[in-house]
Each structure stands twice: as C-alpha cells, then as structure tokens.
mmCIF file of C-alpha atoms and ligand atoms in Angstrom:
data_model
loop_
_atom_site.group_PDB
_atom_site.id
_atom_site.type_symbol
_atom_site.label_atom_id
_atom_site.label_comp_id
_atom_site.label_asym_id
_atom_site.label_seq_id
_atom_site.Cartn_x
_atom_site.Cartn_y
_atom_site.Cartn_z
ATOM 1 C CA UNK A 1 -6.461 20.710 -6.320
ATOM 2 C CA UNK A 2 -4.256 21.496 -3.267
ATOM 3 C CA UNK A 3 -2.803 18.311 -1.303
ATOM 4 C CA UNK A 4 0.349 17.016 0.318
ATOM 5 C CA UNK A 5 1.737 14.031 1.730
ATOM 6 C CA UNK A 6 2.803 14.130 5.546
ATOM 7 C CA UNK A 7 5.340 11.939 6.412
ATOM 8 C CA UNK A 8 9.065 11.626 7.730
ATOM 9 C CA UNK A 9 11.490 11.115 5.167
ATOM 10 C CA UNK A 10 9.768 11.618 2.257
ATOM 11 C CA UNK A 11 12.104 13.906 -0.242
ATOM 12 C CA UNK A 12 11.945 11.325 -3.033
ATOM 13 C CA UNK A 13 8.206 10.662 -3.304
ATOM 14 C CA UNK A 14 7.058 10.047 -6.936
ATOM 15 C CA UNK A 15 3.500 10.520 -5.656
ATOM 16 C CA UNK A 16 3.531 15.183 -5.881
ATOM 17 C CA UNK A 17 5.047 14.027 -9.494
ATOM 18 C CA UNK A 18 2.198 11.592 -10.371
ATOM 19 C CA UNK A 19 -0.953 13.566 -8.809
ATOM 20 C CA UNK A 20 0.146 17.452 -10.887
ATOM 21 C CA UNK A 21 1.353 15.624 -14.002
ATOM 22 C CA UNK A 22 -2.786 13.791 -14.138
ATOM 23 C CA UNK A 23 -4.496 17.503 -12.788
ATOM 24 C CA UNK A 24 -2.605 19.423 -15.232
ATOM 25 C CA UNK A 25 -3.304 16.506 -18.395
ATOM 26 C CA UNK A 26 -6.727 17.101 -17.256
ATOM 27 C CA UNK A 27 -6.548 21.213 -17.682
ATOM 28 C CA UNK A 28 -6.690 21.394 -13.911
ATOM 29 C CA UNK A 29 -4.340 23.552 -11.881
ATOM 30 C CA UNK A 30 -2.896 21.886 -8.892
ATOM 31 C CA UNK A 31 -0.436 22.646 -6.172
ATOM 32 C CA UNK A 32 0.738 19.143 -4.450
ATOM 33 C CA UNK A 33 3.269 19.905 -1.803
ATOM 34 C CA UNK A 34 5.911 17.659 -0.096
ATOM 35 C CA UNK A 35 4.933 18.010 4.227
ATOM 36 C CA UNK A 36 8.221 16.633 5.855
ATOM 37 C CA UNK A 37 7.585 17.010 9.385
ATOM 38 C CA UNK A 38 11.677 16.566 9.505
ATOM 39 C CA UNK A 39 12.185 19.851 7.857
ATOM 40 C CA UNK A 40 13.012 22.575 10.254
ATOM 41 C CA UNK A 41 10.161 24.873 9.652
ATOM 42 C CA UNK A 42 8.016 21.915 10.781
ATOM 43 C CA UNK A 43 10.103 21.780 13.559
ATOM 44 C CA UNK A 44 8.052 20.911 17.036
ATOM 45 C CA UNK A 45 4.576 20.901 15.110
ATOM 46 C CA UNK A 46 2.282 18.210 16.233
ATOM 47 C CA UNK A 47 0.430 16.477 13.842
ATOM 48 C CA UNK A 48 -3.247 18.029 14.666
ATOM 49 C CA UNK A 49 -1.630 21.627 14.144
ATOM 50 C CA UNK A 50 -0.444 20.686 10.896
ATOM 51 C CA UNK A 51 -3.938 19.374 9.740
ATOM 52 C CA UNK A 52 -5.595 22.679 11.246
ATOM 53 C CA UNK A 53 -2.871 24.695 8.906
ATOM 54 C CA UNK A 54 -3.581 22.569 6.135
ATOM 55 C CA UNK A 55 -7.717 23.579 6.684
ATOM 56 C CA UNK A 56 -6.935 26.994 6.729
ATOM 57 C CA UNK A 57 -5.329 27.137 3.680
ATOM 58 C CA UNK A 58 -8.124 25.025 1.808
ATOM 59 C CA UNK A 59 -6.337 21.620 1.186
ATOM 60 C CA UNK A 60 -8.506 18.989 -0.731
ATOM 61 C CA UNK A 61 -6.774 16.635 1.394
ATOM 62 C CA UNK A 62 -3.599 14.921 2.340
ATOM 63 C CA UNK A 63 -1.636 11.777 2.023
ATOM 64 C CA UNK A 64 -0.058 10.320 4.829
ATOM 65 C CA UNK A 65 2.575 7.865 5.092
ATOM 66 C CA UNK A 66 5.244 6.924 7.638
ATOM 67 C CA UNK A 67 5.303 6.788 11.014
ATOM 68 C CA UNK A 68 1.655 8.655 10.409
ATOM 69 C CA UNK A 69 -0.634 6.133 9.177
ATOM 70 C CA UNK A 70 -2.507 4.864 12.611
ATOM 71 C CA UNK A 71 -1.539 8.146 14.531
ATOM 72 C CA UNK A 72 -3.680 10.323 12.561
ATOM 73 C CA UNK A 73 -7.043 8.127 13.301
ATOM 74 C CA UNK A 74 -7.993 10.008 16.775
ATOM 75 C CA UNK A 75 -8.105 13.488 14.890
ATOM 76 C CA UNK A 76 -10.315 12.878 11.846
ATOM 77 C CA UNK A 77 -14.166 12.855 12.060
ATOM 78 C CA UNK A 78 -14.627 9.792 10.110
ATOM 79 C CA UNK A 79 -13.092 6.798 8.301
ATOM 80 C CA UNK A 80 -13.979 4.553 5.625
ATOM 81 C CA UNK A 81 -15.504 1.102 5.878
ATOM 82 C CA UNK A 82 -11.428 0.637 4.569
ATOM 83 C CA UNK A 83 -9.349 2.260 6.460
ATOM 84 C CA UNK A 84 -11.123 0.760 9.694
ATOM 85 C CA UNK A 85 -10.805 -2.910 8.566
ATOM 86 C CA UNK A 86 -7.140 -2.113 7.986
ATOM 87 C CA UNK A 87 -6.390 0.185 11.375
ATOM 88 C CA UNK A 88 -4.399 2.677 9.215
ATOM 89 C CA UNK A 89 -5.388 6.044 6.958
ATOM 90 C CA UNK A 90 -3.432 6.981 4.121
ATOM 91 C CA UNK A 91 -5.282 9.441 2.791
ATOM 92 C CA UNK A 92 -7.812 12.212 4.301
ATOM 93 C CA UNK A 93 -10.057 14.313 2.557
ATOM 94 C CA UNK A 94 -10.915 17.715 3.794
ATOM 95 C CA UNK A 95 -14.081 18.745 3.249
ATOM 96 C CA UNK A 96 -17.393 21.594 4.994
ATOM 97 C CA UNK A 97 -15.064 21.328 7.676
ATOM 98 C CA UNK A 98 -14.597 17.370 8.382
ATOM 99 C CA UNK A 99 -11.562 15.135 7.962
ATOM 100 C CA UNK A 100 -12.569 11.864 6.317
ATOM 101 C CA UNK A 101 -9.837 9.274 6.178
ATOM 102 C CA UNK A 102 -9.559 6.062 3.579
ATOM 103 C CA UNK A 103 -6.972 3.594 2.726
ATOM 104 C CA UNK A 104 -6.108 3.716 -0.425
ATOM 105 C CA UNK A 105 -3.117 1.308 0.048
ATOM 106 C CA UNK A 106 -6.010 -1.447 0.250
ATOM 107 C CA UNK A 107 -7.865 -0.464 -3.406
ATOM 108 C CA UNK A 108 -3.982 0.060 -4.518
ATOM 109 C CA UNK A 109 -2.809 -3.515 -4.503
ATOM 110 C CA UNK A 110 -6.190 -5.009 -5.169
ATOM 111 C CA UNK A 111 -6.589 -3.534 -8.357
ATOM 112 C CA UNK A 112 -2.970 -3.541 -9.256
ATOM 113 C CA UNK A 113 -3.708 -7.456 -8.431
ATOM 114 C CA UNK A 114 -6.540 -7.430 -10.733
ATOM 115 C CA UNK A 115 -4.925 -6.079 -13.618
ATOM 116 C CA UNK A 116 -1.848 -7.780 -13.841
ATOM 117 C CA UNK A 117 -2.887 -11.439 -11.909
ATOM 118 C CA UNK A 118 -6.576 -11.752 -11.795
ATOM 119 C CA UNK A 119 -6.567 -14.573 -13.816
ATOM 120 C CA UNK A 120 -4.238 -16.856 -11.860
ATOM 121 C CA UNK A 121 -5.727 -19.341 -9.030
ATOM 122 C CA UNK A 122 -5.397 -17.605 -5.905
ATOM 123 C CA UNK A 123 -7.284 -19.987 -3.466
ATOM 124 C CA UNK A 124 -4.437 -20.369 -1.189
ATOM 125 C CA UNK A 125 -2.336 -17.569 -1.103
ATOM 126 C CA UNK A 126 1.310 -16.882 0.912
ATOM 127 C CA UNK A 127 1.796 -13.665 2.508
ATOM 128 C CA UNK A 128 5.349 -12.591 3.691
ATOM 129 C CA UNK A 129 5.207 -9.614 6.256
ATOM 130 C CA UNK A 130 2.188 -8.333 8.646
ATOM 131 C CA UNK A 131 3.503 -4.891 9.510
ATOM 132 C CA UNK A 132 1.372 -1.603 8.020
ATOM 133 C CA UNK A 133 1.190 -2.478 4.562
ATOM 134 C CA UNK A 134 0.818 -6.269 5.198
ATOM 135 C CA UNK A 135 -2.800 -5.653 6.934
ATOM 136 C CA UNK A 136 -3.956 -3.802 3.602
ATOM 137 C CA UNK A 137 -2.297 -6.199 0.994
ATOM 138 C CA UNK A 138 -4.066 -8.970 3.397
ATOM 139 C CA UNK A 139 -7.479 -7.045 3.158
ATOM 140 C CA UNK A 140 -6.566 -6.733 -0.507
ATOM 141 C CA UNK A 141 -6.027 -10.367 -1.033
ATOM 142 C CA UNK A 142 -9.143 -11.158 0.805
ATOM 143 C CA UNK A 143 -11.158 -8.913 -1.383
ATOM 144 C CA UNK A 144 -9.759 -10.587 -5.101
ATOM 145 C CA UNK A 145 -11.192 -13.871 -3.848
ATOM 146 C CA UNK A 146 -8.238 -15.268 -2.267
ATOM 147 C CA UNK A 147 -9.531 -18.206 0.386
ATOM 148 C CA UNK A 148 -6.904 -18.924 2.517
ATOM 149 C CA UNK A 149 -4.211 -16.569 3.702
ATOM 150 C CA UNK A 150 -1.038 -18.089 5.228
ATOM 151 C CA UNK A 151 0.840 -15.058 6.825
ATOM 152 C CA UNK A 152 4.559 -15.132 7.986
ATOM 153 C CA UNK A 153 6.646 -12.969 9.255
ATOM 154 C CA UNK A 154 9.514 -13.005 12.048
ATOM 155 C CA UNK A 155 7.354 -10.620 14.063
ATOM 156 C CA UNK A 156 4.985 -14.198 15.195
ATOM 157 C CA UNK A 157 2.799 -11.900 17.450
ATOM 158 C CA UNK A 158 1.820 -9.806 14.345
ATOM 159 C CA UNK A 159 1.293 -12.721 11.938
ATOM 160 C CA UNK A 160 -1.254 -14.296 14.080
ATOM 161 C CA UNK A 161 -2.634 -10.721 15.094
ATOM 162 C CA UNK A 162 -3.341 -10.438 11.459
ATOM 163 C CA UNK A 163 -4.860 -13.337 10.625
ATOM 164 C CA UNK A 164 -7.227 -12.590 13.223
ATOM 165 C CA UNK A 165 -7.995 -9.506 12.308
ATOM 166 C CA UNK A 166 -8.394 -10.583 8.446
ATOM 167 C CA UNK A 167 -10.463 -13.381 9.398
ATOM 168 C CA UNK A 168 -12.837 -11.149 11.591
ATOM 169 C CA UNK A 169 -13.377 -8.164 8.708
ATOM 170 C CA UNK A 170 -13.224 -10.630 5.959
ATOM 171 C CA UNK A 171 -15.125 -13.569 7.052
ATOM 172 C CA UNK A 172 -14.989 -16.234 3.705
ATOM 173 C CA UNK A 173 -10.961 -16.050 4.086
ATOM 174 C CA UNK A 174 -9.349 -18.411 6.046
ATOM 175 C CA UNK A 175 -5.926 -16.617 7.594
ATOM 176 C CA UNK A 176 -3.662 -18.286 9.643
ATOM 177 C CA UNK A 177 0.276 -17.623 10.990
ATOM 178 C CA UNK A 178 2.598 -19.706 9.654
ATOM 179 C CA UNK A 179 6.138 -20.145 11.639
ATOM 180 C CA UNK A 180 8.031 -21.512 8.611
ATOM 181 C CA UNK A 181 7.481 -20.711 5.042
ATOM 182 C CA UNK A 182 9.216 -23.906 4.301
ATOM 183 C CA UNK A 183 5.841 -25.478 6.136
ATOM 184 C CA UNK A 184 4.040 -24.861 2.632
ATOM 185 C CA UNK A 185 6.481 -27.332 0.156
ATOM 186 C CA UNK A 186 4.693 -30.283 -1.467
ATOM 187 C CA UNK A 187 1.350 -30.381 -1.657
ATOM 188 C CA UNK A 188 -0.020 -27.402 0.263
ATOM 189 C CA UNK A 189 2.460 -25.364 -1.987
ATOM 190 C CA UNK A 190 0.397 -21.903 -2.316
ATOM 191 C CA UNK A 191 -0.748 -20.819 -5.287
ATOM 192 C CA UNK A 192 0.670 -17.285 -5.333
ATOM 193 C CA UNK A 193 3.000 -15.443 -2.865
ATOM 194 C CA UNK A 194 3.143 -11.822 -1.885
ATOM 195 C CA UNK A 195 6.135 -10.161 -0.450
ATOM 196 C CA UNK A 196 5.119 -7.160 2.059
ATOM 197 C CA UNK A 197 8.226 -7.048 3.797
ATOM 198 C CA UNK A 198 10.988 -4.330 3.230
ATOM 199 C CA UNK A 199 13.548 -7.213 1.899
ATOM 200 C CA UNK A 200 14.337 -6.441 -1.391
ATOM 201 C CA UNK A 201 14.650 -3.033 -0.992
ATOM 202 C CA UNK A 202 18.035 -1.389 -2.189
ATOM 203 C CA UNK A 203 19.163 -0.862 1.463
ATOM 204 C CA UNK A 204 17.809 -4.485 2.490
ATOM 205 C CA UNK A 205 18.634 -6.898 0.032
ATOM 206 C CA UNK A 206 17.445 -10.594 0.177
ATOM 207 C CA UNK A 207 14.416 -12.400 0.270
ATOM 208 C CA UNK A 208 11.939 -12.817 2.862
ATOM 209 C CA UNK A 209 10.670 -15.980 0.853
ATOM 210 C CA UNK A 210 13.156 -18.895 0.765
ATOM 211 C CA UNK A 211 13.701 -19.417 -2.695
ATOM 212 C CA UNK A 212 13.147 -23.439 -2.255
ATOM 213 C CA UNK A 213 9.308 -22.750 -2.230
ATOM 214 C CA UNK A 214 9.048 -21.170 -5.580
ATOM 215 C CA UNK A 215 7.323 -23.359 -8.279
ATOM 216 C CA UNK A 216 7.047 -22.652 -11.940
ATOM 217 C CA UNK A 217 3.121 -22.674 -11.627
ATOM 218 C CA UNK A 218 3.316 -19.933 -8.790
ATOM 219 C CA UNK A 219 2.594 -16.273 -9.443
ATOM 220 C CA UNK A 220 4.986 -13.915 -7.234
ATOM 221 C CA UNK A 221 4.153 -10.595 -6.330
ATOM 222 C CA UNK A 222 6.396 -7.804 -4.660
ATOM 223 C CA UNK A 223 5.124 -4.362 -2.800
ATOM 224 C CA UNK A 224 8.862 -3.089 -2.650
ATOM 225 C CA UNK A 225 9.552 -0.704 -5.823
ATOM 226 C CA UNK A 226 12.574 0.093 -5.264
ATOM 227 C CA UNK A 227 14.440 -1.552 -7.175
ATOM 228 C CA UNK A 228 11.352 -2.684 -9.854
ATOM 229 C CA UNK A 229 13.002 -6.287 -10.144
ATOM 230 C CA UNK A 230 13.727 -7.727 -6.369
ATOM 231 C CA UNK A 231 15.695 -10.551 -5.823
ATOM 232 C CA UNK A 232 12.427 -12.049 -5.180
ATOM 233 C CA UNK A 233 10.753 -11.731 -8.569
ATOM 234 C CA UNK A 234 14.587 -11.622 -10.507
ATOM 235 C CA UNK A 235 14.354 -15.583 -8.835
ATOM 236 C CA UNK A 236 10.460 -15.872 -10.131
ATOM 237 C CA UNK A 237 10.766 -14.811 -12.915
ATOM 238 C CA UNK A 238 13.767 -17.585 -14.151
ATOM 239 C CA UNK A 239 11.664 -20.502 -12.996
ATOM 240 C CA UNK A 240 9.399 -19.230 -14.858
ATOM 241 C CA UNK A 241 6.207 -17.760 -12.473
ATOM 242 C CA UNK A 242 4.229 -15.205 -13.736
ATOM 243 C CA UNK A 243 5.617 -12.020 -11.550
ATOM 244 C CA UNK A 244 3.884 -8.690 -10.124
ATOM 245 C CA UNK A 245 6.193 -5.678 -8.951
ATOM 246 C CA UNK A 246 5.005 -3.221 -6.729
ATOM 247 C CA UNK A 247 5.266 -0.550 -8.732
ATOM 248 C CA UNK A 248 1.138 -0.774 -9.526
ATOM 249 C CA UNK A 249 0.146 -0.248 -6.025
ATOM 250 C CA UNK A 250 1.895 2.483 -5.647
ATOM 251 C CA UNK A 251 0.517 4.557 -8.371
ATOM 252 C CA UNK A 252 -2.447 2.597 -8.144
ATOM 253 C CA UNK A 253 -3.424 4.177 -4.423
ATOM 254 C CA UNK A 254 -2.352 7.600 -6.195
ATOM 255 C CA UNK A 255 -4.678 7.007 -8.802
ATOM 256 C CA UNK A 256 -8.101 6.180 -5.830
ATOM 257 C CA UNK A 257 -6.664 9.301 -4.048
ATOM 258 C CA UNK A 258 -6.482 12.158 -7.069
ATOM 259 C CA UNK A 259 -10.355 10.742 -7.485
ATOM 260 C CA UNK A 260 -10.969 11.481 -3.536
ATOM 261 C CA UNK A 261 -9.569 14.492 -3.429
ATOM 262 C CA UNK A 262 -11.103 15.882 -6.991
ATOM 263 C CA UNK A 263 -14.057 14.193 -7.710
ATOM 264 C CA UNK A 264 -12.759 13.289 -11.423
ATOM 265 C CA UNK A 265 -11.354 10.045 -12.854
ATOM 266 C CA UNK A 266 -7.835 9.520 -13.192
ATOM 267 C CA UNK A 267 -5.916 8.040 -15.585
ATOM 268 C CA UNK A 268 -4.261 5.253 -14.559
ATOM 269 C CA UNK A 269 -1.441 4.919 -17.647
ATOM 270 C CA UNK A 270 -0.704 8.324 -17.459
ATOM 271 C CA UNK A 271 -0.203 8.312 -13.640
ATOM 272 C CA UNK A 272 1.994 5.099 -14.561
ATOM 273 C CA UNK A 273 3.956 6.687 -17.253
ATOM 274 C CA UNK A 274 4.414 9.610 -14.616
ATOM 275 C CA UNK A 275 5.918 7.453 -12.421
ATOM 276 C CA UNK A 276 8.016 5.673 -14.388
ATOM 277 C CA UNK A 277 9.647 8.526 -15.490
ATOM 278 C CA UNK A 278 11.282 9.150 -12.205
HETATM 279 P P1 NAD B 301 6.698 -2.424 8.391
HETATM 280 O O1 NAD B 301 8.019 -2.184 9.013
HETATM 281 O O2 NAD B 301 5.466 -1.831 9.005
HETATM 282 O O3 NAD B 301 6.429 -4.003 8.284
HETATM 283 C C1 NAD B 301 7.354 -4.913 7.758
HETATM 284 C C2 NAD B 301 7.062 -6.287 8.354
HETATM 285 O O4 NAD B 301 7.923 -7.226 7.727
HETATM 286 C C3 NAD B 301 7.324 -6.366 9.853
HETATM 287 O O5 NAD B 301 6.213 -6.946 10.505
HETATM 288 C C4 NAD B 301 8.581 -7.243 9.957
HETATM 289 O O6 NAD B 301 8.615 -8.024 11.129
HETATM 290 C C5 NAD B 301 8.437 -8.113 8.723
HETATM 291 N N1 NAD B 301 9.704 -8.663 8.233
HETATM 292 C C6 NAD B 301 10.877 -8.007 8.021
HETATM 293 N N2 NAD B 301 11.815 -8.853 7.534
HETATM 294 C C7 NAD B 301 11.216 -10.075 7.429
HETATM 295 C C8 NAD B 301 11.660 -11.341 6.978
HETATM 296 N N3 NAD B 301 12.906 -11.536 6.549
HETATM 297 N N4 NAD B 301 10.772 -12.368 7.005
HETATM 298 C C9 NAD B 301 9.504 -12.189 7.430
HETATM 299 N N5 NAD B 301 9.024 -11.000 7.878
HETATM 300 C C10 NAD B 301 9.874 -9.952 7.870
HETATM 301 O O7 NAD B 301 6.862 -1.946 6.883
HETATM 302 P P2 NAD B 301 5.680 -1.611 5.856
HETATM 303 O O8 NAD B 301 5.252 -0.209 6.024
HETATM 304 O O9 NAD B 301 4.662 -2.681 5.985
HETATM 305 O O10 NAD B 301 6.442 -1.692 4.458
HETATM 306 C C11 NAD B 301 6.982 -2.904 3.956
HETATM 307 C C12 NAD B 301 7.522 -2.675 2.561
HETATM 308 O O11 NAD B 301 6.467 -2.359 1.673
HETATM 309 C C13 NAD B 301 8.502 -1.509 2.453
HETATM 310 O O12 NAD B 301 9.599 -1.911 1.675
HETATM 311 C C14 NAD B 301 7.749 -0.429 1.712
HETATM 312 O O13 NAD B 301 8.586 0.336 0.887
HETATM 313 C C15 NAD B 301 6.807 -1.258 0.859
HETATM 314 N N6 NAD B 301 5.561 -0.535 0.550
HETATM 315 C C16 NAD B 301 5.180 -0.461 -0.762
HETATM 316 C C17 NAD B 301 4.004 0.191 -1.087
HETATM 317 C C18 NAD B 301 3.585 0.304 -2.525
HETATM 318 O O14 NAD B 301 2.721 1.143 -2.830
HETATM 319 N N7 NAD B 301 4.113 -0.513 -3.429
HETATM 320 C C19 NAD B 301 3.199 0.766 -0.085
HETATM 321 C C20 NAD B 301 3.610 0.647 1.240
HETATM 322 C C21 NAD B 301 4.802 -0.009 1.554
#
C-alpha cells in the first residue's frame, strides 16, 4: 500500500501510525506518508498538482483532512453515495486512472456508535456543532436509527442548513435547529447527545453542552480525542450516563479507509491498540 493524508497542520496524525502498523500485522509492506501542504517543499503547489504527483507515483489513495475536505470534490471523477450526502471527501482512492472519493468520517462514527451505544434509545437525539464533521456525525446518527435530530450550534445559519440537508438525504429523520440547548430540559430531554464541536479540545476547553441538560439516563458522546476524557463526558460520566469518546471514530474511519485503499479487512483492535499507543 502507498497513501498519505493531505492536510494543513497535520505533524501529529496517529492515522500513518495506525494504517503501517495493520499492513505490516497483515505481512503487507506499506509506505503511508504525512502530505503537509505547509511544508516548504509543498510550497505554492495547488491541490490538483499534488493529486497528479501522487498518480504518478502509484498511490492507492489519499486521506484528506483540513481545510481540504469539500475543495477536493471538483477534481475527482466520482464520489460515493456518502461523501455526496455529506458535501465533503475524506478519503480518495486512486485507481485505472480515476479518483473516487468517500467519507469515511460518516461509516467512522456510525460504527464506533454501534459498538459502544447501539443499545441505548436514540429516538431523539441532541447534536452540538454543524460545521464539517457535524454533517457526517448527523448522516451517521441518521443511519443508527436515530428519529429526530435537534442540531445547535452558535453558527444558526449552519444548524438549520443542516437539518435541511439531513432531512433531504435521510428522509425518516426528523432534523431541526435548535437556538438554545436549554430548549430540550423536562420532558423533551433527548435521549443521547453528541458533541461535534471543537470545545473540549486541549486548546478550547469547556463545553458546548450546558451541563444543566445532562440526565443520568442520557448517553453522551464526544468526537474531540484530544484529551480522551472532555469536560463533557468527565461531567457524564459522574451523573452517571453511559459515555462515548471520540477516539472510535477516528480509528474507526482509518479502519473503512485501509479496506478502500487495499481491498483486505482490517482489524479494528489492532488499529485501536495502534492508536492508543500514541
Ligand atoms: P468546524 O470548525 O468545521 O465546525 C465546528 C462547529 O462547531 C462550527 O459550526 C461552530 O460554529 C460550532 N461551535 C463552536 N463552538 C460552539 C459552541 N460553544 N456551541 C455550539 N456550537 C459551537 O470543525 P470540525 O471539522 O467539524 O471539527 C470539530 C471537532 O471535531 C474538532 O475538535 C475535531 O478535532 C473533531 N473531529 C474529530 C474526528 C474524529 O475522528 N474523532 C473527526 C473530525 C473532527
């Protein structure tokens, strides 16, 4: 396997980690490299240049991730059912010439969802944050049965252009923007909530939620890995909800895109104990 990820920023991916540690357990040699278009010998390259480079020199495929996600749509040949509900491509497989792009972010959380929730009531659902990897938890959400989405965030325009959007590709949920999260106390307290935002994060700490609207019955589910334990879920998880961090989509959409890009299975534990080794 040769692949990359293309993004700005991206130094401290676990993702190069995760995708050679599961090739090589397999016997498979693989060359995953990092594609910082900040570096200097990237310097002035557009983002169509570097995908003819990375053709020329026979990658499987790429990942992409920030600010690249909806930019690199006009210059592939095709997209999955996926990645054109969502609007954004995070990974592209390049193969006889054609650039096919998926979202793997989607598959990522839904699974990770399925694994460590699936058994909780999710008929009403609370989802904090509608920017890129909102729309594909949303989509996510919509797919593990959840039938109504209330989406907040301080952006207004893009909670209510995402609940369109969610309601027209995923017709039997109900999404609608919600201008307080505080709106949902009492009875039409959600079952679960998902944090999509980037509070939490080591550089943004805080909670998107307000802690007032977390019930012991509630399950609580973060996207932010780093740190593992938010505020979020830290506050969850002492009144007692049953909590989801986001480490499993992470190596959850690296686990859909080694199978893309090789055509083998991956191991899911290993690619987990690969990235919690970091
Ligand atoms: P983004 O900037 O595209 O979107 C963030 C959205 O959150 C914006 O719409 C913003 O208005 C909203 N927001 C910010 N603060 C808010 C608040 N206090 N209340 C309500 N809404 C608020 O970012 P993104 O790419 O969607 O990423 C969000 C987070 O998800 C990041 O921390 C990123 O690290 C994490 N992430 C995790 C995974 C994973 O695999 N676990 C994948 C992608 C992104």
């Amino acid at each position: 396997m040769l692949a990359g990820l293309v993004g700005r920023g991206i130094a401290l991916s676990r993702t190069p980690g995760m995708h050679m540690a599961e090739a090589a357990a397999q016997g498979q040699g693989a060359v995953y490299r990092l594609l910082d278009m900040d570096a200097p010998e990237r310097r002035g390259m557009d983002l169509e240049a570097l995908l003819r480079s990375a053709e020329a020199c026979g990658f499987d495929g790429l990942n992409v991730t920030y600010p690249y996600k909806i930019e690199i749509i006009p210059l592939l040949d095709e997209l999955s059912d996926n990645a054109r509900a969502v609007g954004a491509v995070n990974t592209v497989v390049l193969r006889d010439g054609r650039r096919m792009g998926h979202n793997t972010d989607l598959w990522g959380f839904a699974e990770s969802f399925r694994r460590g929730l699936g058994a909780e009531a999710c008929e009403h659902v609370l989802l904090a944050g509608a920017g890129g990897a909102g729309v594909a938890v949303a989509h996510a959400l919509a797919d593990c049965g959840v039938r109504r989405l209330s989406i907040f965030d301080t952006d207004t325009d893009r909670a209510a252009r995402l609940a369109a959007q969610v309601t027209a590709n995923r017709p039997g949920t109900n999404a609608a923007p919600l201008a307080d999260a505080l709106g949902l106390g009492g009875r039409d307290r959600p079952d679960g909530i998902v944090n999509a935002t980037p509070m939490g994060m080591a550089k943004l700490p805080g909670m998107a939620v307000p802690a007032a609207l977390i019930a012991p019955e509630m399950w609580v589910a973060d996207i932010v890995y780093f740190p593992l334990e938010t505020e979020l879920l830290s506050v969850a998880r002492a009144r007692g909800c049953r909590v989801l961090p986001g480490s499993g989509m992470a190596v959850f959409q690296a686990v859909r895109a080694f199978e893309l890009f090789t055509g083998r299975k991956a191991c899911p534990e290993r690619m987990r104990a690969t990235f919690d080794a970091f």
